[in-house]
mmCIF file of C-alpha atoms and ligand atoms in Angstrom:
data_model
loop_
_atom_site.group_PDB
_atom_site.id
_atom_site.type_symbol
_atom_site.label_atom_id
_atom_site.label_comp_id
_atom_site.label_asym_id
_atom_site.label_seq_id
_atom_site.Cartn_x
_atom_site.Cartn_y
_atom_site.Cartn_z
ATOM 1 C CA MET A 291 -16.792 2.916 -10.017
ATOM 2 C CA LYS A 292 -13.379 3.165 -10.219
ATOM 3 C CA SER A 293 -11.900 0.238 -9.599
ATOM 4 C CA PRO A 294 -8.191 -1.975 -10.746
ATOM 5 C CA CYS A 295 -9.832 -5.045 -10.987
ATOM 6 C CA ILE A 296 -9.316 -6.483 -14.393
ATOM 7 C CA GLY A 297 -11.630 -9.719 -14.012
ATOM 8 C CA ALA A 298 -9.629 -11.637 -13.052
ATOM 9 C CA CYS A 299 -10.041 -12.012 -9.393
ATOM 10 C CA GLU A 300 -9.531 -15.143 -7.076
ATOM 11 C CA SER A 301 -8.677 -14.662 -4.092
ATOM 12 C CA SER A 302 -5.504 -16.499 -2.694
ATOM 13 C CA GLY A 303 -4.485 -15.475 1.018
ATOM 14 C CA SER A 304 -6.377 -13.078 1.212
ATOM 15 C CA MET A 305 -5.592 -11.200 -1.632
ATOM 16 C CA CYS A 306 -6.987 -10.814 -5.223
ATOM 17 C CA VAL A 307 -4.044 -12.513 -7.839
ATOM 18 C CA GLY A 308 -5.460 -10.494 -10.610
ATOM 19 C CA CYS A 309 -5.630 -7.369 -9.202
ATOM 20 C CA GLN A 310 -3.236 -7.211 -6.057
ATOM 21 C CA ARG A 311 -6.295 -5.748 -3.554
ATOM 22 C CA THR A 312 -6.494 -7.226 0.018
ATOM 23 C CA THR A 313 -10.095 -9.009 0.094
ATOM 24 C CA LYS A 314 -10.430 -6.182 3.174
ATOM 25 C CA GLU A 315 -10.064 -3.220 0.288
ATOM 26 C CA ILE A 316 -12.503 -4.904 -2.023
ATOM 27 C CA ALA A 317 -14.731 -5.454 0.317
ATOM 28 C CA GLU A 318 -14.505 -1.768 1.710
ATOM 29 C CA TRP A 319 -14.425 -0.864 -1.798
ATOM 30 C CA GLN A 320 -18.079 0.847 -1.816
ATOM 31 C CA SER A 321 -17.200 2.618 0.757
ATOM 32 C CA TYR A 322 -14.230 4.616 0.064
ATOM 33 C CA SER A 323 -13.912 7.965 -1.437
ATOM 34 C CA ASP A 324 -12.509 8.361 -5.054
ATOM 35 C CA ALA A 325 -9.495 9.966 -3.585
ATOM 36 C CA GLN A 326 -9.456 6.697 -1.306
ATOM 37 C CA ARG A 327 -9.742 4.877 -4.567
ATOM 38 C CA ASP A 328 -7.185 6.759 -6.552
ATOM 39 C CA GLN A 329 -4.710 6.071 -3.510
ATOM 40 C CA ILE A 330 -5.053 2.589 -3.298
ATOM 41 C CA MET A 331 -4.654 2.087 -7.137
ATOM 42 C CA ALA A 332 -1.679 4.491 -7.374
ATOM 43 C CA GLU A 333 0.495 2.406 -4.799
ATOM 44 C CA ILE A 334 -0.957 -0.718 -6.393
ATOM 45 C CA LYS A 335 0.666 0.554 -9.904
ATOM 46 C CA GLY A 336 3.541 2.072 -8.553
ATOM 47 C CA GLU A 337 2.688 5.684 -9.063
ATOM 48 C CA THR A 338 3.245 6.776 -5.143
ATOM 49 C CA SER A 339 5.478 4.299 -3.704
ATOM 50 C CA SER A 340 7.701 4.359 -0.691
ATOM 51 C CA HIS A 341 10.472 2.026 -1.588
ATOM 52 C CA GLU A 342 11.391 -0.517 -4.343
ATOM 53 C CA CYS A 343 10.546 -4.244 -3.535
ATOM 54 C CA PRO A 344 13.975 -5.539 -2.277
ATOM 55 C CA VAL A 345 12.906 -9.017 -4.913
ATOM 56 C CA CYS A 346 11.584 -7.275 -8.442
ATOM 57 C CA GLN A 347 12.743 -3.895 -7.321
ATOM 58 C CA ALA A 348 9.394 -2.686 -8.355
ATOM 59 C CA LYS A 349 8.123 0.329 -6.354
ATOM 60 C CA THR A 350 5.939 -0.634 -4.051
ATOM 61 C CA GLN A 351 4.105 1.238 -1.126
ATOM 62 C CA CYS A 352 4.720 0.462 2.632
ATOM 63 C CA ASP A 353 2.253 2.060 4.689
ATOM 64 C CA ILE A 354 4.478 2.011 8.289
ATOM 65 C CA GLN A 355 7.642 3.620 6.460
ATOM 66 C CA ASN A 356 4.583 6.236 5.510
ATOM 67 C CA GLY A 357 4.192 6.571 9.399
ATOM 68 C CA LYS A 358 0.763 5.006 9.061
ATOM 69 C CA SER A 359 0.274 2.488 12.232
ATOM 70 C CA ARG A 360 -0.916 -0.149 10.030
ATOM 71 C CA CYS A 361 -0.046 -1.649 6.273
ATOM 72 C CA TRP A 362 -1.985 -3.360 3.839
ATOM 73 C CA CYS A 363 0.251 -6.553 3.976
ATOM 74 C CA PHE A 364 -1.539 -6.755 7.724
ATOM 75 C CA ASP A 365 -4.734 -7.661 5.973
ATOM 76 C CA ILE A 366 -3.445 -10.733 4.314
ATOM 77 C CA ASP A 367 -2.687 -14.621 5.424
ATOM 78 C CA LYS A 368 0.658 -14.753 6.600
ATOM 79 C CA ARG A 369 3.328 -15.733 3.513
ATOM 80 C CA ASP A 370 6.006 -18.167 3.699
ATOM 81 C CA SER A 371 9.186 -15.801 3.065
ATOM 82 C CA GLU A 372 11.988 -18.099 4.555
ATOM 83 C CA ASN A 373 13.096 -18.571 1.475
ATOM 84 C CA VAL A 374 13.355 -14.631 0.616
ATOM 85 C CA VAL A 375 15.482 -11.383 0.663
ATOM 86 C CA LYS A 376 15.864 -10.384 4.250
ATOM 87 C CA SER A 377 15.845 -6.727 3.813
ATOM 88 C CA GLY A 378 13.598 -5.666 6.697
ATOM 89 C CA VAL A 379 11.639 -3.899 4.048
ATOM 90 C CA CYS A 380 8.003 -4.994 2.154
ATOM 91 C CA MET A 381 7.359 -7.045 -0.749
ATOM 92 C CA CYS A 382 5.379 -5.412 -3.347
ATOM 93 C CA ARG A 383 1.822 -6.720 -3.802
ATOM 94 C CA LYS A 384 2.882 -9.386 -6.571
ATOM 95 C CA CYS A 385 5.665 -10.756 -4.983
ATOM 96 C CA LEU A 386 3.998 -11.113 -2.052
ATOM 97 C CA SER A 387 1.296 -12.730 -3.496
ATOM 98 C CA ALA A 388 3.162 -14.975 -5.456
ATOM 99 C CA LEU A 389 4.492 -16.773 -2.103
ATOM 100 C CA PRO A 390 3.188 -20.476 -0.603
ATOM 101 C CA ILE A 391 0.538 -19.062 2.266
ATOM 102 C CA LEU A 392 1.891 -20.038 5.661
HETATM 103 ZN ZN1 ZN B 505 8.075 -7.438 -5.821
#
């Protein structure tokens, strides 16, 4: 089965620090189609993106900007983004997962 897991799975605030999937994505991974898995992996790798991360400028994906009603970031614990640039756009998974959990 396709998986972005790099064997460093360690959940931190409902997000894996290794493969940057949310615990919801990991839990539901087996029920996803190959197309859904490809989509999520492409988003994690920045191959499909809606904008650039305001912190590291990496390409990242916000599902809300793509017209969906919810985003992957709804599924993780709220992070302390107090000291991070307020630009109104989402950070990438990597930057978000590095922030302290509230
Ligand atoms: Zn970033």
